Amino acid sequence: MLTLRIYPPAFGEITGSPFSTKALCLLNRSGLKFRTEVTPDPRKQPKQKFPVLVDDGKIVPDSDQIRDHIEEKYAFDFDEGLSAEQRAVSRAVIRMTEENIYFAIVSNRWQQDENWPLTRQEFFGGMPGILRNFISGKIRKNVVAALFGQGMGRHSLAEQVERVRHDIDAIEALLGDKPFLFGENPTAGDASVVPMLRAMAFYPQKSALSDLVLGRPKLMAYLERGKQEMYPV
Ligand SMILES: N[C@@H](CCC(=O)N[C@@H](CS)C(=O)NCC(=O)O)C(=O)O
């Protein structure tokens, strides 16, 4: 039996972590039987992050490695039917989504002062008062330092929005009038993009960042379609 370790639900999404949702979508698409282990604490995981897949004792951290593992061990192709050129574009879109858009979402949740009370309540609301403030404050400090190191955290909110706007333009152009990024059926790119854009759009405090998605009807329809087709029921 496969076990997928993921974060708990948050902000109305199936997990608070777009990478965990991506892994859920991939496993669901693969048709393999799996169960989930839901926990908020990644400290004992190999990379101190979720998602993590456990397959017959083998521990596979990172959604990208989980994809490789499923494709190699179970001979499943998430990009079936795609040309070499489409596969290359898919790879680039996944990287753009996960290595750029993601960090604007993290900044929006953790770094922007106006959003912090909401994020703290969602992730730490179950803890007793003093402990909550201490632990959440410490984690926030680490996240903000990581954002500075990665680079996104050095930009003002307006600059972040401008950077991400170009990425969203690219995704919208690639989607065009198709149901999914590369045609009729979801592929690996959709499993990465849909959870990320949903995390961006549906953060409860609306902002110029969420408006980048909310203001685009075709993208919003795509996010709904992606949820219906890829998310486990
Ligand atoms: N490259 C990793 C990224 C996973 C990731 O960033 N997970 C976040 C949640 S969305 C996490 O666990 N963060 C905890 C931390 O950074 O301490 C993947 O594709 O799985």
PDB file of C-alpha atoms and ligand atoms in Angstrom:
ATOM      1  CA  MET A   1       0.000   0.000   0.000  1.00  0.00           C
ATOM      2  CA  LEU A   2       1.204   3.492  -0.841  1.00  0.00           C
ATOM      3  CA  THR A   3       1.021   6.184   1.828  1.00  0.00           C
ATOM      4  CA  LEU A   4       1.174   9.869   0.995  1.00  0.00           C
ATOM      5  CA  ARG A   5       2.132  12.183   3.837  1.00  0.00           C
ATOM      6  CA  ILE A   6       0.601  15.607   3.416  1.00  0.00           C
ATOM      7  CA  TYR A   7      -0.353  18.765   5.294  1.00  0.00           C
ATOM      8  CA  PRO A   8      -3.887  19.238   6.657  1.00  0.00           C
ATOM      9  CA  PRO A   9      -6.552  21.174   4.722  1.00  0.00           C
ATOM     10  CA  ALA A  10      -6.321  24.978   4.862  1.00  0.00           C
ATOM     11  CA  PHE A  11      -7.955  28.026   3.284  1.00  0.00           C
ATOM     12  CA  GLY A  12     -10.749  25.871   1.863  1.00  0.00           C
ATOM     13  CA  GLU A  13      -8.349  23.647  -0.104  1.00  0.00           C
ATOM     14  CA  ILE A  14      -7.828  19.912   0.298  1.00  0.00           C
ATOM     15  CA  THR A  15      -4.390  20.585   1.843  1.00  0.00           C
ATOM     16  CA  GLY A  16      -2.761  23.892   2.761  1.00  0.00           C
ATOM     17  CA  SER A  17       0.221  22.946   0.606  1.00  0.00           C
ATOM     18  CA  PRO A  18       0.028  23.181  -3.189  1.00  0.00           C
ATOM     19  CA  PHE A  19       2.821  20.601  -3.487  1.00  0.00           C
ATOM     20  CA  SER A  20       0.870  18.144  -1.343  1.00  0.00           C
ATOM     21  CA  THR A  21      -2.190  18.736  -3.517  1.00  0.00           C
ATOM     22  CA  LYS A  22      -0.073  18.194  -6.621  1.00  0.00           C
ATOM     23  CA  ALA A  23       1.122  14.830  -5.277  1.00  0.00           C
ATOM     24  CA  LEU A  24      -2.480  13.905  -4.438  1.00  0.00           C
ATOM     25  CA  CYS A  25      -3.494  14.725  -8.012  1.00  0.00           C
ATOM     26  CA  LEU A  26      -0.628  12.683  -9.467  1.00  0.00           C
ATOM     27  CA  LEU A  27      -1.440   9.643  -7.343  1.00  0.00           C
ATOM     28  CA  ASN A  28      -5.100   9.980  -8.135  1.00  0.00           C
ATOM     29  CA  ARG A  29      -4.380  10.191 -11.865  1.00  0.00           C
ATOM     30  CA  SER A  30      -2.096   7.149 -11.687  1.00  0.00           C
ATOM     31  CA  GLY A  31      -4.982   4.985 -10.517  1.00  0.00           C
ATOM     32  CA  LEU A  32      -2.751   3.415  -7.847  1.00  0.00           C
ATOM     33  CA  LYS A  33      -4.319   2.633  -4.489  1.00  0.00           C
ATOM     34  CA  PHE A  34      -3.054   4.909  -1.743  1.00  0.00           C
ATOM     35  CA  ARG A  35      -3.935   6.281   1.641  1.00  0.00           C
ATOM     36  CA  THR A  36      -3.025   9.617   3.179  1.00  0.00           C
ATOM     37  CA  GLU A  37      -1.324  10.452   6.437  1.00  0.00           C
ATOM     38  CA  VAL A  38      -2.198  14.013   7.386  1.00  0.00           C
ATOM     39  CA  THR A  39       0.101  15.889   9.756  1.00  0.00           C
ATOM     40  CA  PRO A  40       1.196  19.501  10.247  1.00  0.00           C
ATOM     41  CA  ASP A  41       4.785  18.742  11.301  1.00  0.00           C
ATOM     42  CA  PRO A  42       7.378  17.996   8.596  1.00  0.00           C
ATOM     43  CA  ARG A  43      10.454  18.071  10.873  1.00  0.00           C
ATOM     44  CA  LYS A  44      11.088  14.322  10.803  1.00  0.00           C
ATOM     45  CA  GLN A  45      10.770  14.044   7.024  1.00  0.00           C
ATOM     46  CA  PRO A  46      13.902  13.642   4.869  1.00  0.00           C
ATOM     47  CA  LYS A  47      13.755  17.212   3.545  1.00  0.00           C
ATOM     48  CA  GLN A  48      11.630  18.632   6.374  1.00  0.00           C
ATOM     49  CA  LYS A  49       8.904  19.210   3.819  1.00  0.00           C
ATOM     50  CA  PHE A  50       5.719  17.591   2.578  1.00  0.00           C
ATOM     51  CA  PRO A  51       4.657  15.778   0.445  1.00  0.00           C
ATOM     52  CA  VAL A  52       6.416  12.475   1.126  1.00  0.00           C
ATOM     53  CA  LEU A  53       5.452   9.146  -0.424  1.00  0.00           C
ATOM     54  CA  VAL A  54       6.073   5.853   1.353  1.00  0.00           C
ATOM     55  CA  ASP A  55       6.015   2.897  -1.014  1.00  0.00           C
ATOM     56  CA  ASP A  56       6.666  -0.496   0.493  1.00  0.00           C
ATOM     57  CA  GLY A  57       9.206   0.944   2.945  1.00  0.00           C
ATOM     58  CA  LYS A  58      10.861   3.224   0.380  1.00  0.00           C
ATOM     59  CA  ILE A  59      10.587   6.875   1.330  1.00  0.00           C
ATOM     60  CA  VAL A  60      10.255   9.287  -1.566  1.00  0.00           C
ATOM     61  CA  PRO A  61      10.328  12.979  -0.629  1.00  0.00           C
ATOM     62  CA  ASP A  62       9.502  15.861  -3.016  1.00  0.00           C
ATOM     63  CA  SER A  63       6.625  15.951  -5.508  1.00  0.00           C
ATOM     64  CA  ASP A  64       9.017  15.845  -8.459  1.00  0.00           C
ATOM     65  CA  GLN A  65      10.673  12.685  -7.163  1.00  0.00           C
ATOM     66  CA  ILE A  66       7.257  11.218  -6.396  1.00  0.00           C
ATOM     67  CA  ARG A  67       6.319  11.767 -10.040  1.00  0.00           C
ATOM     68  CA  ASP A  68       9.561  10.109 -11.222  1.00  0.00           C
ATOM     69  CA  HIS A  69       9.016   7.207  -8.839  1.00  0.00           C
ATOM     70  CA  ILE A  70       5.500   6.517 -10.111  1.00  0.00           C
ATOM     71  CA  GLU A  71       6.545   6.865 -13.743  1.00  0.00           C
ATOM     72  CA  GLU A  72       9.530   4.561 -13.330  1.00  0.00           C
ATOM     73  CA  LYS A  73       8.225   1.907 -10.943  1.00  0.00           C
ATOM     74  CA  TYR A  74       4.688   1.682 -12.311  1.00  0.00           C
ATOM     75  CA  ALA A  75       5.445   2.561 -15.950  1.00  0.00           C
ATOM     76  CA  PHE A  76       2.911   5.382 -15.863  1.00  0.00           C
ATOM     77  CA  ASP A  77       3.289   8.402 -18.140  1.00  0.00           C
ATOM     78  CA  PHE A  78       1.641  11.556 -16.792  1.00  0.00           C
ATOM     79  CA  ASP A  79       2.319  13.271 -20.114  1.00  0.00           C
ATOM     80  CA  GLU A  80       0.986  10.532 -22.333  1.00  0.00           C
ATOM     81  CA  GLY A  81       0.293  11.710 -25.858  1.00  0.00           C
ATOM     82  CA  LEU A  82       2.446  14.826 -25.582  1.00  0.00           C
ATOM     83  CA  SER A  83       5.134  15.566 -28.195  1.00  0.00           C
ATOM     84  CA  ALA A  84       8.747  16.120 -27.163  1.00  0.00           C
ATOM     85  CA  GLU A  85       8.181  19.861 -27.619  1.00  0.00           C
ATOM     86  CA  GLN A  86       5.075  19.858 -25.412  1.00  0.00           C
ATOM     87  CA  ARG A  87       6.946  17.869 -22.768  1.00  0.00           C
ATOM     88  CA  ALA A  88       9.689  20.502 -22.809  1.00  0.00           C
ATOM     89  CA  VAL A  89       7.155  23.326 -22.429  1.00  0.00           C
ATOM     90  CA  SER A  90       5.476  21.394 -19.615  1.00  0.00           C
ATOM     91  CA  ARG A  91       8.770  21.061 -17.761  1.00  0.00           C
ATOM     92  CA  ALA A  92       9.379  24.813 -18.074  1.00  0.00           C
ATOM     93  CA  VAL A  93       5.848  25.702 -16.921  1.00  0.00           C
ATOM     94  CA  ILE A  94       6.192  23.423 -13.889  1.00  0.00           C
ATOM     95  CA  ARG A  95       9.476  25.058 -12.940  1.00  0.00           C
ATOM     96  CA  MET A  96       8.036  28.565 -13.390  1.00  0.00           C
ATOM     97  CA  THR A  97       5.037  27.662 -11.265  1.00  0.00           C
ATOM     98  CA  GLU A  98       6.940  25.946  -8.479  1.00  0.00           C
ATOM     99  CA  GLU A  99      10.069  28.089  -8.352  1.00  0.00           C
ATOM    100  CA  ASN A 100       8.553  31.529  -8.901  1.00  0.00           C
ATOM    101  CA  ILE A 101       4.786  31.721  -8.428  1.00  0.00           C
ATOM    102  CA  TYR A 102       4.958  29.546  -5.309  1.00  0.00           C
ATOM    103  CA  PHE A 103       7.233  31.966  -3.475  1.00  0.00           C
ATOM    104  CA  ALA A 104       4.886  34.904  -4.100  1.00  0.00           C
ATOM    105  CA  ILE A 105       2.140  32.803  -2.490  1.00  0.00           C
ATOM    106  CA  VAL A 106       4.383  32.065   0.491  1.00  0.00           C
ATOM    107  CA  SER A 107       5.246  35.747   0.801  1.00  0.00           C
ATOM    108  CA  ASN A 108       1.578  36.675   0.605  1.00  0.00           C
ATOM    109  CA  ARG A 109       0.684  34.228   3.372  1.00  0.00           C
ATOM    110  CA  TRP A 110       3.642  34.655   5.691  1.00  0.00           C
ATOM    111  CA  GLN A 111       5.482  37.885   4.998  1.00  0.00           C
ATOM    112  CA  GLN A 112       2.794  40.498   4.289  1.00  0.00           C
ATOM    113  CA  ASP A 113       1.858  41.993   7.652  1.00  0.00           C
ATOM    114  CA  GLU A 114      -1.801  42.508   6.729  1.00  0.00           C
ATOM    115  CA  ASN A 115      -2.210  38.770   6.050  1.00  0.00           C
ATOM    116  CA  TRP A 116      -0.228  37.362   8.943  1.00  0.00           C
ATOM    117  CA  PRO A 117      -3.084  37.253  11.535  1.00  0.00           C
ATOM    118  CA  LEU A 118      -5.179  35.226   9.090  1.00  0.00           C
ATOM    119  CA  THR A 119      -2.364  32.816   8.231  1.00  0.00           C
ATOM    120  CA  ARG A 120      -1.426  32.414  11.891  1.00  0.00           C
ATOM    121  CA  GLN A 121      -5.007  31.626  12.813  1.00  0.00           C
ATOM    122  CA  GLU A 122      -5.344  29.063  10.014  1.00  0.00           C
ATOM    123  CA  PHE A 123      -2.091  27.209  10.715  1.00  0.00           C
ATOM    124  CA  PHE A 124      -1.689  27.658  14.469  1.00  0.00           C
ATOM    125  CA  GLY A 125      -5.189  28.456  15.697  1.00  0.00           C
ATOM    126  CA  GLY A 126      -5.451  25.135  17.527  1.00  0.00           C
ATOM    127  CA  MET A 127      -2.515  25.919  19.842  1.00  0.00           C
ATOM    128  CA  PRO A 128      -2.831  27.553  23.255  1.00  0.00           C
ATOM    129  CA  GLY A 129      -2.236  31.348  23.175  1.00  0.00           C
ATOM    130  CA  ILE A 130       1.333  31.872  24.420  1.00  0.00           C
ATOM    131  CA  LEU A 131       2.694  28.787  22.685  1.00  0.00           C
ATOM    132  CA  ARG A 132       0.906  29.803  19.496  1.00  0.00           C
ATOM    133  CA  ASN A 133       2.515  33.235  19.386  1.00  0.00           C
ATOM    134  CA  PHE A 134       5.969  31.886  20.213  1.00  0.00           C
ATOM    135  CA  ILE A 135       6.000  28.979  17.748  1.00  0.00           C
ATOM    136  CA  SER A 136       4.237  30.788  14.920  1.00  0.00           C
ATOM    137  CA  GLY A 137       6.522  33.814  15.334  1.00  0.00           C
ATOM    138  CA  LYS A 138       9.620  31.611  15.156  1.00  0.00           C
ATOM    139  CA  ILE A 139       8.430  29.778  12.060  1.00  0.00           C
ATOM    140  CA  ARG A 140       7.417  33.044  10.419  1.00  0.00           C
ATOM    141  CA  LYS A 141      10.913  34.412  10.994  1.00  0.00           C
ATOM    142  CA  ASN A 142      12.425  31.336   9.299  1.00  0.00           C
ATOM    143  CA  VAL A 143      10.028  31.565   6.371  1.00  0.00           C
ATOM    144  CA  VAL A 144      10.763  35.273   5.858  1.00  0.00           C
ATOM    145  CA  ALA A 145      14.525  34.549   5.964  1.00  0.00           C
ATOM    146  CA  ALA A 146      14.061  31.761   3.412  1.00  0.00           C
ATOM    147  CA  LEU A 147      12.086  34.132   1.160  1.00  0.00           C
ATOM    148  CA  PHE A 148      14.900  36.648   1.376  1.00  0.00           C
ATOM    149  CA  GLY A 149      17.430  33.933   0.513  1.00  0.00           C
ATOM    150  CA  GLN A 150      15.358  32.686  -2.412  1.00  0.00           C
ATOM    151  CA  GLY A 151      14.911  36.259  -3.611  1.00  0.00           C
ATOM    152  CA  MET A 152      11.140  36.808  -3.786  1.00  0.00           C
ATOM    153  CA  GLY A 153      11.127  38.310  -0.300  1.00  0.00           C
ATOM    154  CA  ARG A 154      13.409  41.142  -1.434  1.00  0.00           C
ATOM    155  CA  HIS A 155      10.731  42.518  -3.746  1.00  0.00           C
ATOM    156  CA  SER A 156       7.905  44.805  -2.708  1.00  0.00           C
ATOM    157  CA  LEU A 157       4.402  43.392  -3.024  1.00  0.00           C
ATOM    158  CA  ALA A 158       3.853  45.483  -6.168  1.00  0.00           C
ATOM    159  CA  GLU A 159       7.054  44.112  -7.717  1.00  0.00           C
ATOM    160  CA  GLN A 160       6.080  40.553  -6.840  1.00  0.00           C
ATOM    161  CA  VAL A 161       2.699  41.019  -8.476  1.00  0.00           C
ATOM    162  CA  GLU A 162       4.350  42.326 -11.649  1.00  0.00           C
ATOM    163  CA  ARG A 163       6.715  39.337 -11.794  1.00  0.00           C
ATOM    164  CA  VAL A 164       3.896  36.868 -11.317  1.00  0.00           C
ATOM    165  CA  ARG A 165       1.572  38.699 -13.726  1.00  0.00           C
ATOM    166  CA  HIS A 166       3.866  37.714 -16.620  1.00  0.00           C
ATOM    167  CA  ASP A 167       3.798  34.065 -15.497  1.00  0.00           C
ATOM    168  CA  ILE A 168       0.012  34.072 -15.287  1.00  0.00           C
ATOM    169  CA  ASP A 169      -0.157  35.693 -18.751  1.00  0.00           C
ATOM    170  CA  ALA A 170       2.007  32.839 -20.051  1.00  0.00           C
ATOM    171  CA  ILE A 171      -0.185  30.165 -18.447  1.00  0.00           C
ATOM    172  CA  GLU A 172      -3.344  31.803 -19.783  1.00  0.00           C
ATOM    173  CA  ALA A 173      -1.838  32.006 -23.288  1.00  0.00           C
ATOM    174  CA  LEU A 174      -0.742  28.365 -23.165  1.00  0.00           C
ATOM    175  CA  LEU A 175      -4.191  27.254 -22.012  1.00  0.00           C
ATOM    176  CA  GLY A 176      -5.975  29.210 -24.733  1.00  0.00           C
ATOM    177  CA  ASP A 177      -9.396  27.652 -25.325  1.00  0.00           C
ATOM    178  CA  LYS A 178      -8.331  24.117 -24.425  1.00  0.00           C
ATOM    179  CA  PRO A 179      -9.761  22.347 -21.366  1.00  0.00           C
ATOM    180  CA  PHE A 180      -6.240  21.633 -20.062  1.00  0.00           C
ATOM    181  CA  LEU A 181      -2.772  23.004 -20.753  1.00  0.00           C
ATOM    182  CA  PHE A 182      -2.001  20.516 -23.506  1.00  0.00           C
ATOM    183  CA  GLY A 183      -5.410  19.413 -24.695  1.00  0.00           C
ATOM    184  CA  GLU A 184      -8.447  17.455 -23.625  1.00  0.00           C
ATOM    185  CA  ASN A 185      -6.898  15.679 -20.651  1.00  0.00           C
ATOM    186  CA  PRO A 186      -4.897  16.806 -17.610  1.00  0.00           C
ATOM    187  CA  THR A 187      -1.168  16.100 -17.645  1.00  0.00           C
ATOM    188  CA  ALA A 188       1.672  16.688 -15.171  1.00  0.00           C
ATOM    189  CA  GLY A 189       1.682  20.439 -15.881  1.00  0.00           C
ATOM    190  CA  ASP A 190      -1.947  20.738 -14.816  1.00  0.00           C
ATOM    191  CA  ALA A 191      -1.253  18.817 -11.599  1.00  0.00           C
ATOM    192  CA  SER A 192       1.313  21.471 -10.737  1.00  0.00           C
ATOM    193  CA  VAL A 193      -0.462  24.592 -12.016  1.00  0.00           C
ATOM    194  CA  VAL A 194      -4.025  23.998 -10.795  1.00  0.00           C
ATOM    195  CA  PRO A 195      -3.224  23.602  -7.051  1.00  0.00           C
ATOM    196  CA  MET A 196      -0.800  26.544  -7.188  1.00  0.00           C
ATOM    197  CA  LEU A 197      -3.227  28.919  -8.873  1.00  0.00           C
ATOM    198  CA  ARG A 198      -6.027  27.790  -6.588  1.00  0.00           C
ATOM    199  CA  ALA A 199      -3.821  28.564  -3.568  1.00  0.00           C
ATOM    200  CA  MET A 200      -3.215  32.006  -5.045  1.00  0.00           C
ATOM    201  CA  ALA A 201      -6.821  32.759  -5.956  1.00  0.00           C
ATOM    202  CA  PHE A 202      -8.598  31.395  -2.892  1.00  0.00           C
ATOM    203  CA  TYR A 203      -6.524  32.855  -0.066  1.00  0.00           C
ATOM    204  CA  PRO A 204      -9.352  34.431   1.951  1.00  0.00           C
ATOM    205  CA  GLN A 205      -7.829  37.933   2.059  1.00  0.00           C
ATOM    206  CA  LYS A 206      -8.062  39.181  -1.511  1.00  0.00           C
ATOM    207  CA  SER A 207      -5.159  41.181  -2.901  1.00  0.00           C
ATOM    208  CA  ALA A 208      -3.523  42.274  -6.143  1.00  0.00           C
ATOM    209  CA  LEU A 209      -1.962  38.778  -6.190  1.00  0.00           C
ATOM    210  CA  SER A 210      -5.228  36.837  -5.983  1.00  0.00           C
ATOM    211  CA  ASP A 211      -6.814  39.289  -8.454  1.00  0.00           C
ATOM    212  CA  LEU A 212      -4.289  38.131 -11.070  1.00  0.00           C
ATOM    213  CA  VAL A 213      -6.269  34.865 -11.228  1.00  0.00           C
ATOM    214  CA  LEU A 214      -9.716  35.908  -9.995  1.00  0.00           C
ATOM    215  CA  GLY A 215     -10.035  38.465 -12.793  1.00  0.00           C
ATOM    216  CA  ARG A 216      -9.618  35.882 -15.570  1.00  0.00           C
ATOM    217  CA  PRO A 217     -12.807  33.858 -16.264  1.00  0.00           C
ATOM    218  CA  LYS A 218     -11.080  31.278 -18.488  1.00  0.00           C
ATOM    219  CA  LEU A 219      -8.477  30.553 -15.829  1.00  0.00           C
ATOM    220  CA  MET A 220     -11.136  30.334 -13.130  1.00  0.00           C
ATOM    221  CA  ALA A 221     -13.105  27.814 -15.207  1.00  0.00           C
ATOM    222  CA  TYR A 222      -9.870  25.863 -15.713  1.00  0.00           C
ATOM    223  CA  LEU A 223      -9.252  25.770 -11.937  1.00  0.00           C
ATOM    224  CA  GLU A 224     -12.727  24.356 -11.361  1.00  0.00           C
ATOM    225  CA  ARG A 225     -12.309  21.812 -14.173  1.00  0.00           C
ATOM    226  CA  GLY A 226      -8.902  20.822 -12.819  1.00  0.00           C
ATOM    227  CA  LYS A 227     -10.331  20.234  -9.366  1.00  0.00           C
ATOM    228  CA  GLN A 228     -13.180  18.127 -10.743  1.00  0.00           C
ATOM    229  CA  GLU A 229     -10.902  16.016 -12.946  1.00  0.00           C
ATOM    230  CA  MET A 230      -7.806  15.607 -10.805  1.00  0.00           C
ATOM    231  CA  TYR A 231      -8.615  15.923  -7.111  1.00  0.00           C
ATOM    232  CA  PRO A 232      -9.529  12.774  -5.199  1.00  0.00           C
ATOM    233  CA  VAL A 233     -13.191  12.669  -4.176  1.00  0.00           C
TER     234      VAL A 233
HETATM  235  N1  LIG B   1      10.192  20.853  -4.065  1.00  0.00           N
HETATM  236  C1  LIG B   1       9.278  20.359  -3.053  1.00  0.00           C
HETATM  237  C2  LIG B   1       8.634  21.517  -2.336  1.00  0.00           C
HETATM  238  C3  LIG B   1       7.738  21.068  -1.188  1.00  0.00           C
HETATM  239  C4  LIG B   1       7.391  22.224  -0.282  1.00  0.00           C
HETATM  240  O1  LIG B   1       7.909  23.344  -0.433  1.00  0.00           O
HETATM  241  N2  LIG B   1       6.535  21.956   0.683  1.00  0.00           N
HETATM  242  C5  LIG B   1       6.181  22.979   1.629  1.00  0.00           C
HETATM  243  C6  LIG B   1       4.680  23.100   1.770  1.00  0.00           C
HETATM  244  S1  LIG B   1       3.922  23.642   0.256  1.00  0.00           S
HETATM  245  C7  LIG B   1       6.761  22.600   2.988  1.00  0.00           C
HETATM  246  O2  LIG B   1       6.654  21.467   3.407  1.00  0.00           O
HETATM  247  N3  LIG B   1       7.352  23.564   3.677  1.00  0.00           N
HETATM  248  C8  LIG B   1       7.864  23.368   4.991  1.00  0.00           C
HETATM  249  C9  LIG B   1       9.103  24.147   5.225  1.00  0.00           C
HETATM  250  O3  LIG B   1       9.617  24.759   4.261  1.00  0.00           O
HETATM  251  O4  LIG B   1       9.556  24.153   6.350  1.00  0.00           O
HETATM  252  C10 LIG B   1       8.231  19.465  -3.729  1.00  0.00           C
HETATM  253  O5  LIG B   1       8.058  19.561  -4.948  1.00  0.00           O
HETATM  254  O6  LIG B   1       7.639  18.637  -3.043  1.00  0.00           O
END
